[in-house]
Amino acid sequence: MTGRFDRATEALRDADLHRRHGRVRDLIGLIVEATGLEAEVGEVCSIDTGRGRSPVPAEVVGFRAGRTLLMALGEATGIGPGARVSATGQALRVDVSDDLLGRALDGLGRPIDGLGPTVGRARDVQASPPDPLERPRISERVSLGVRALDSLVPCGQGQRLGIFAGSGVGKSSLLGMIARSTSAEVNVICLVGERGREVREFIERDLGPEGLARSVVVVATSDQPALVRIKAAFTATTIAEHFRDRGKDVMLMMDSVTRFAMAQREVGLAIGEPPATRGYTPSVFALLPKLLERSGTARAGSITGLYTVLVDGDDMNEPIADAVRSILDGHVVLSRDLAHAGHYPAIDVLASVSRLVGEIVAPEIRSAGDEVRRLMAAFREKADLIAIGAYQPGTDPLTDSAIAARDPIDGFLRQTVHERTSAEEADAALAQLALLSGLPEPVAAAPAAPEAPGTPLHAAIPPLHLSA
């Protein structure tokens, strides 16, 4: 009787192992369809290619009509009809350790810098965000090393800021400045969908040896499969979480969330999702908070997130920009007009907002920032009249003060890529600028106005060119 039971158990085990294997039936576009395979969504499988070539890793992304849908985590070359597909029983994992500092990795966490393999503890790239009630409140400030940000758009430890800009406006240079000058202990930099030519330029020119020494760079260039570009964002976040759990204050910089969303759109359309707003599938808007909410404060350490958004046609209200702005704790807008005028970094202060300015900045510094913003807004409002000589000095005291303060404010907001300033130096210079109003009664700090949906407050006002 016992022998019969053992044989039955062995038969069930063999049947279960058999179900963990399948065969390729179709390959259409990005999707590999396999039959006879039992696997879970997110599980990594191995596809045999034969002829002595290495198996192709692939991830289960869905099911259709009894078939398992997979996407290759690499080149699909060599996959043919009937190829054996084996489930590994695990999701994608990356090795994490402190030895990753100074290294460059691909989207799957494998080194690409020629410095040898990485050693560490394997960690799943998919994880849940910290419990909302376990997140400490943000009360401490992190210095970004950029005067315009530290003074007028300050960032707290664990805050998430979006950097919104079109192409060629200076996002990479700004990230390099922050990586070299920030007070954070560790930088994790993720380049998603970048041109291959720009990766080495960013590491050697924008980041530099000093910045690289305390950074981990994760790269998935535009030629990589869509799934690898998606995994690059989660891999970088997982590495940042490792350093955060060790009590470090981490700066996570991702360029760009838009290309991450485009990659997910490719995956969604390939598995049959219906296109929604501007062709983006519903899974895109479901995946964004799962990525962005993983940064922030935790019981030990923090992750300060800087996420760039490549706005389509400089439209700050396009779907991805609008969705990301609603999730993050503030936004920084880079202006193409300022960049064309040679004003770098091209930060449009009046269109940029930090939602935690009242929590991390002293009241007198916040009041000084409001005064400088008031001067800039007054000049922008009368910019056309001033340009054609129609404004008569003495007509409006605030406008007169704004004209007098224009050059000092311009000089304050300009900064070369290799110039460093601390948050304290930025605060002191901001306080001096606020005294330039020359008005008889200083203006007290007003409570922060709630952010209204739609067009920003100053979007309808002609842009201010701050060139000398």
XYZ file of C-alpha atoms in Angstrom:
468
model
C 0.000 0.000 0.000
C 2.842 2.354 0.914
C 4.627 1.674 -2.366
C 1.483 2.466 -4.355
C 1.118 5.783 -2.474
C 4.764 6.684 -3.151
C 4.342 5.957 -6.860
C 1.220 8.137 -7.001
C 3.028 10.997 -5.250
C 5.953 10.695 -7.662
C 3.569 10.758 -10.619
C 1.913 13.935 -9.327
C 5.319 15.531 -8.832
C 6.371 14.613 -12.366
C 3.119 16.018 -13.731
C 3.668 19.291 -11.849
C 7.222 19.565 -13.164
C 5.927 18.888 -16.647
C 3.493 21.764 -16.339
C 6.411 24.060 -15.507
C 7.625 23.602 -19.092
C 6.003 24.525 -22.363
C 6.665 25.144 -26.042
C 6.749 28.288 -28.149
C 3.698 28.431 -30.381
C 3.822 31.941 -31.866
C 6.018 35.023 -31.821
C 4.171 38.124 -32.998
C 5.889 41.479 -32.579
C 7.159 41.680 -29.010
C 5.069 38.802 -27.645
C 6.099 35.147 -27.376
C 3.103 32.826 -26.987
C 3.736 29.501 -25.247
C 1.457 26.507 -24.715
C 1.516 23.962 -21.913
C 3.271 26.350 -19.504
C 1.955 27.149 -16.049
C 3.577 30.304 -14.708
C 2.561 33.472 -12.909
C 2.555 37.062 -14.161
C 5.945 38.571 -13.408
C 7.713 35.205 -13.289
C 10.940 34.883 -15.259
C 11.175 32.000 -17.720
C 13.992 30.655 -19.886
C 13.550 30.031 -23.620
C 15.960 27.573 -25.248
C 17.360 28.756 -28.574
C 19.396 25.685 -29.550
C 22.590 25.596 -31.615
C 24.699 26.127 -28.520
C 23.367 29.618 -27.870
C 22.463 30.879 -24.414
C 18.801 30.696 -23.392
C 16.781 33.894 -23.682
C 15.239 35.141 -20.422
C 11.620 36.243 -20.689
C 8.947 37.452 -18.310
C 5.306 36.415 -18.176
C 3.183 39.474 -18.975
C -0.264 37.968 -19.482
C -2.463 35.165 -20.790
C -4.711 34.800 -23.807
C -6.926 31.899 -24.926
C -5.098 29.371 -22.769
C -1.663 30.527 -23.867
C 1.019 32.191 -21.767
C 2.289 35.530 -23.102
C 5.937 36.355 -22.515
C 8.257 39.219 -23.445
C 11.970 38.687 -23.878
C 14.351 40.398 -21.454
C 16.865 40.685 -24.258
C 17.155 39.982 -27.958
C 14.659 37.436 -29.249
C 17.070 36.195 -31.924
C 17.151 32.412 -32.088
C 13.659 31.733 -30.738
C 11.791 29.362 -33.044
C 8.558 27.362 -33.120
C 8.567 24.553 -30.586
C 11.390 26.024 -28.511
C 11.286 24.793 -24.923
C 10.144 27.330 -22.313
C 10.986 26.644 -18.659
C 9.592 28.537 -15.678
C 12.137 29.462 -13.004
C 9.649 30.019 -10.192
C 11.087 33.449 -9.391
C 10.517 37.058 -10.402
C 13.380 39.250 -11.560
C 15.950 39.826 -8.818
C 19.094 41.974 -8.636
C 22.158 41.732 -6.417
C 22.447 44.706 -4.070
C 25.337 45.704 -1.823
C 27.401 48.733 -0.850
C 29.965 47.661 -3.466
C 27.646 48.993 -6.181
C 28.886 52.550 -5.537
C 30.842 53.809 -8.529
C 29.414 51.140 -10.840
C 27.322 51.316 -14.021
C 24.669 48.634 -14.530
C 22.215 47.699 -17.247
C 18.457 47.608 -16.791
C 18.592 44.127 -15.244
C 21.292 45.032 -12.719
C 24.224 43.502 -14.611
C 27.503 45.493 -14.761
C 28.377 47.178 -18.051
C 31.476 49.094 -16.966
C 33.985 46.265 -17.412
C 34.957 46.260 -13.726
C 33.910 42.685 -13.061
C 30.780 41.096 -11.628
C 28.879 42.499 -8.678
C 28.422 40.565 -5.465
C 25.534 41.053 -3.088
C 22.237 39.809 -1.753
C 19.506 39.112 -4.282
C 16.450 41.332 -3.924
C 13.173 41.351 -5.871
C 12.754 44.404 -8.096
C 9.007 44.425 -7.437
C 8.165 45.636 -3.947
C 5.393 47.475 -2.175
C 5.786 51.116 -1.107
C 6.239 51.783 2.620
C 3.064 51.801 4.668
C 1.666 55.351 4.608
C 1.277 55.497 8.392
C 4.864 54.348 8.909
C 6.355 57.181 6.857
C 7.877 59.878 9.103
C 6.873 63.423 8.227
C 9.348 65.366 6.115
C 10.947 68.036 8.267
C 14.597 68.204 7.200
C 15.914 69.915 4.106
C 18.314 68.462 1.576
C 20.689 70.770 -0.281
C 20.656 70.318 -4.062
C 23.578 72.661 -4.746
C 21.523 74.787 -7.180
C 20.679 78.282 -5.881
C 17.419 78.654 -7.767
C 16.127 75.378 -6.297
C 17.504 75.617 -2.758
C 16.120 79.123 -2.294
C 12.851 79.239 -4.232
C 11.907 75.565 -4.766
C 13.423 73.880 -1.689
C 13.450 70.108 -1.357
C 13.130 68.041 1.818
C 14.677 64.679 2.624
C 12.235 62.139 1.238
C 10.415 64.605 -1.003
C 9.657 63.789 -4.641
C 10.148 66.530 -7.210
C 9.356 66.375 -10.892
C 11.555 68.203 -13.411
C 9.384 69.049 -16.430
C 11.060 70.106 -19.663
C 11.199 69.587 -23.388
C 14.161 68.043 -25.145
C 17.478 69.892 -25.143
C 16.644 72.314 -22.324
C 19.294 71.113 -19.862
C 17.810 68.278 -17.803
C 20.951 66.128 -17.871
C 23.226 69.043 -16.953
C 20.940 69.939 -14.042
C 20.959 66.342 -12.772
C 24.755 66.302 -13.011
C 24.998 69.514 -10.985
C 22.763 68.054 -8.290
C 24.612 64.715 -8.208
C 27.954 66.461 -7.622
C 26.727 69.002 -5.082
C 23.841 67.460 -3.130
C 24.101 66.822 0.592
C 22.597 63.323 0.146
C 24.933 60.460 1.007
C 24.252 58.235 -2.019
C 23.064 58.939 -5.576
C 21.206 56.356 -7.639
C 20.839 57.594 -11.211
C 18.589 55.848 -13.709
C 18.785 56.669 -17.410
C 15.760 55.191 -19.192
C 15.563 55.263 -22.976
C 18.586 57.540 -23.378
C 20.631 57.718 -26.561
C 23.630 55.409 -26.324
C 25.949 58.281 -27.215
C 24.825 60.332 -24.217
C 25.460 57.722 -21.518
C 29.245 58.057 -21.447
C 28.943 61.823 -21.851
C 26.722 62.008 -18.794
C 28.999 59.815 -16.671
C 32.259 61.539 -17.625
C 31.154 65.143 -18.275
C 28.033 65.795 -16.205
C 28.649 63.403 -13.313
C 32.445 63.371 -13.213
C 34.723 61.120 -11.115
C 33.734 62.799 -7.853
C 30.016 62.356 -8.473
C 30.430 58.788 -9.748
C 32.313 57.739 -6.615
C 29.143 57.999 -4.528
C 26.682 57.051 -7.253
C 25.168 53.983 -8.873
C 24.189 54.436 -12.525
C 21.521 52.206 -14.090
C 21.212 52.468 -17.872
C 18.706 51.137 -20.403
C 19.275 52.799 -23.767
C 16.563 53.414 -26.350
C 17.542 50.322 -28.381
C 16.822 47.978 -25.459
C 13.525 46.037 -25.375
C 10.613 47.838 -23.779
C 10.521 45.440 -20.831
C 14.194 46.115 -20.038
C 13.533 49.867 -20.018
C 10.696 49.304 -17.548
C 12.831 47.057 -15.356
C 15.615 49.663 -15.286
C 13.368 52.027 -13.322
C 12.434 49.327 -10.815
C 16.040 48.106 -10.573
C 17.269 51.603 -9.692
C 14.490 51.995 -7.120
C 15.389 48.617 -5.576
C 19.040 49.658 -5.261
C 17.976 52.935 -3.654
C 15.812 50.987 -1.199
C 18.838 48.886 -0.201
C 20.833 51.968 0.798
C 17.752 53.500 2.450
C 17.276 50.399 4.602
C 20.868 50.823 5.779
C 19.963 54.245 7.163
C 21.320 56.315 4.268
C 19.770 59.426 2.790
C 19.541 58.541 -0.896
C 19.026 60.803 -3.902
C 17.209 58.876 -6.651
C 17.326 60.627 -10.027
C 15.426 59.183 -12.977
C 15.599 60.466 -16.542
C 12.937 60.106 -17.682
C 9.545 58.929 -16.437
C 8.082 59.706 -19.861
C 10.228 57.080 -21.580
C 9.317 54.628 -18.817
C 5.643 55.298 -19.600
C 6.272 54.896 -23.328
C 7.879 51.504 -22.709
C 4.858 50.367 -20.689
C 2.614 51.604 -23.493
C 4.505 49.327 -25.900
C 3.975 46.375 -23.574
C 0.307 47.176 -23.028
C -0.479 47.515 -26.719
C 1.424 44.307 -27.499
C -0.679 42.222 -25.101
C -3.919 43.716 -26.382
C -4.767 46.570 -24.008
C -6.992 49.244 -25.526
C -5.305 52.599 -26.104
C -6.695 55.444 -24.023
C -5.454 59.038 -23.668
C -3.061 59.833 -26.536
C -2.486 56.134 -27.078
C -1.349 55.409 -23.506
C -2.903 52.230 -22.130
C -4.613 52.049 -18.709
C -1.717 50.028 -17.274
C 0.572 53.043 -17.730
C -1.405 55.146 -15.283
C -1.713 52.189 -12.887
C 2.065 51.560 -12.952
C 3.197 55.155 -12.373
C 2.155 55.363 -8.690
C 3.611 51.897 -8.044
C 6.981 53.287 -9.107
C 6.803 56.815 -7.719
C 5.340 55.908 -4.316
C 8.307 53.660 -3.482
C 10.513 56.682 -2.829
C 10.073 58.876 0.229
C 10.740 58.572 3.940
C 10.877 55.309 5.862
C 11.674 54.136 9.372
C 15.376 54.044 8.497
C 16.774 56.455 5.927
C 14.993 58.189 3.095
C 14.819 58.321 -0.699
C 14.563 61.794 -2.206
C 13.237 61.396 -5.742
C 13.964 63.659 -8.696
C 12.012 62.474 -11.736
C 12.361 64.198 -15.081
C 9.356 64.377 -17.396
C 9.984 64.917 -21.100
C 6.917 66.949 -22.009
C 5.557 66.374 -25.499
C 5.711 69.575 -27.542
C 6.432 71.601 -24.360
C 2.841 70.890 -23.291
C 2.946 70.859 -19.492
C -0.578 69.397 -19.352
C -0.036 66.351 -21.559
C -1.233 63.054 -19.979
C 2.015 61.783 -18.428
C 3.036 65.210 -17.124
C -0.393 65.711 -15.603
C -0.453 62.262 -13.979
C 3.079 62.577 -12.559
C 2.465 66.090 -11.245
C -0.578 64.840 -9.330
C 1.512 62.173 -7.569
C 4.701 64.080 -6.747
C 5.342 66.635 -3.993
C 6.278 69.498 -6.289
C 7.433 70.320 -9.779
C 10.260 72.257 -11.418
C 9.668 73.637 -14.906
C 12.588 74.225 -17.282
C 11.804 76.931 -19.831
C 12.912 76.685 -23.445
C 12.729 80.491 -23.718
C 15.246 80.870 -20.888
C 17.498 78.228 -22.448
C 17.412 80.034 -25.804
C 18.370 83.231 -23.980
C 21.450 81.509 -22.535
C 20.032 81.454 -18.999
C 21.158 78.266 -17.241
C 19.872 76.441 -15.376
C 16.705 77.344 -17.287
C 14.389 77.102 -14.266
C 11.112 78.993 -14.598
C 10.747 79.922 -10.937
C 7.227 81.320 -11.255
C 5.921 78.061 -12.741
C 7.741 75.844 -10.201
C 6.300 74.800 -6.842
C 7.500 72.876 -3.792
C 4.541 71.634 -1.751
C 6.654 71.304 1.406
C 8.169 74.779 1.497
C 6.258 75.583 4.683
C 7.539 72.448 6.424
C 11.268 72.719 5.716
C 12.046 76.459 5.393
C 12.150 79.098 8.126
C 9.320 81.685 7.918
C 11.692 84.587 7.181
C 13.271 82.701 4.267
C 9.877 81.779 2.886
C 8.813 85.427 3.154
C 11.945 86.493 1.284
C 11.199 83.952 -1.432
C 7.650 85.248 -1.785
C 9.001 88.798 -2.125
C 11.434 87.797 -4.888
C 8.681 85.912 -6.688
C 6.489 89.034 -6.415
C 9.187 91.137 -8.061
C 9.638 88.606 -10.852
C 5.890 88.372 -11.442
C 5.587 92.173 -11.566
C 8.322 92.419 -14.182
C 6.808 89.620 -16.246
C 3.400 91.300 -16.182
C 4.807 94.551 -17.575
C 7.492 92.957 -19.765
C 5.865 93.958 -23.075
C 5.342 97.572 -21.991
C 8.920 97.801 -20.721
C 10.312 96.288 -23.914
C 8.649 98.871 -26.180
C 9.355 101.783 -23.817
C 5.687 102.406 -23.016
C 6.099 102.085 -19.255
C 6.784 105.367 -17.477
C 8.989 105.101 -14.367
C 7.159 106.167 -11.228
C 3.795 104.849 -12.395
C 3.914 101.766 -10.148
C 6.379 101.453 -7.222
C 6.335 97.656 -7.403
C 7.179 97.647 -11.103
C 9.963 100.203 -10.494
C 11.417 97.890 -7.837
C 11.076 94.925 -10.175
C 13.002 96.743 -12.932
C 15.760 97.690 -10.490
C 15.967 94.140 -9.145
C 15.930 92.433 -12.508
C 19.704 92.180 -13.016
C 20.490 91.122 -9.412
C 17.790 88.431 -9.556
C 19.063 87.334 -12.949
C 22.603 86.978 -11.605
C 21.332 85.079 -8.586
C 19.395 82.553 -10.660
C 22.204 81.926 -13.142
C 24.768 79.313 -12.169
C 27.503 77.502 -14.081
C 27.529 73.718 -14.052
C 30.691 73.571 -11.919
C 29.660 76.254 -9.416
C 28.628 74.984 -5.996
C 26.515 76.644 -3.358
C 25.034 75.392 -0.126
C 21.458 75.898 1.012
C 22.666 78.337 3.686
C 24.476 80.474 1.092
C 21.376 80.451 -1.113
C 19.212 81.576 1.831
C 21.552 84.466 2.665
C 21.623 85.677 -0.936
C 17.835 85.369 -1.184
C 17.368 87.529 1.918
C 19.520 90.234 0.330
C 17.481 90.105 -2.888
C 14.237 90.524 -0.963
C 15.469 93.904 0.340
C 15.606 95.274 -3.213
C 11.860 95.858 -3.352
C 12.292 99.236 -1.652
C 8.637 99.236 -0.571
C 7.728 101.005 2.671
C 6.046 97.974 4.215
C 7.433 94.449 3.832
C 4.977 91.836 2.679
C 4.395 89.010 5.155
C 4.451 85.428 4.014
C 1.039 84.366 2.770
C -0.306 80.860 3.297
C 0.309 78.524 0.383
C -2.569 78.622 -2.076
C -4.032 75.237 -2.996
C -2.882 73.978 -6.332
C -5.651 74.276 -8.891
C -5.968 71.798 -11.740
C -5.316 72.859 -15.263
C -3.159 75.770 -16.365
C -0.577 77.056 -13.815
C -1.105 80.530 -12.390
C 1.537 82.232 -14.478
C 1.180 80.198 -17.663
C -0.896 82.881 -19.390
C 1.654 85.643 -18.634
C 4.350 86.218 -21.283
C 7.614 84.465 -20.313
C 10.317 86.525 -18.594
C 13.626 86.583 -20.426
C 16.288 87.007 -17.750
C 19.218 87.503 -20.072
C 21.415 90.472 -19.277
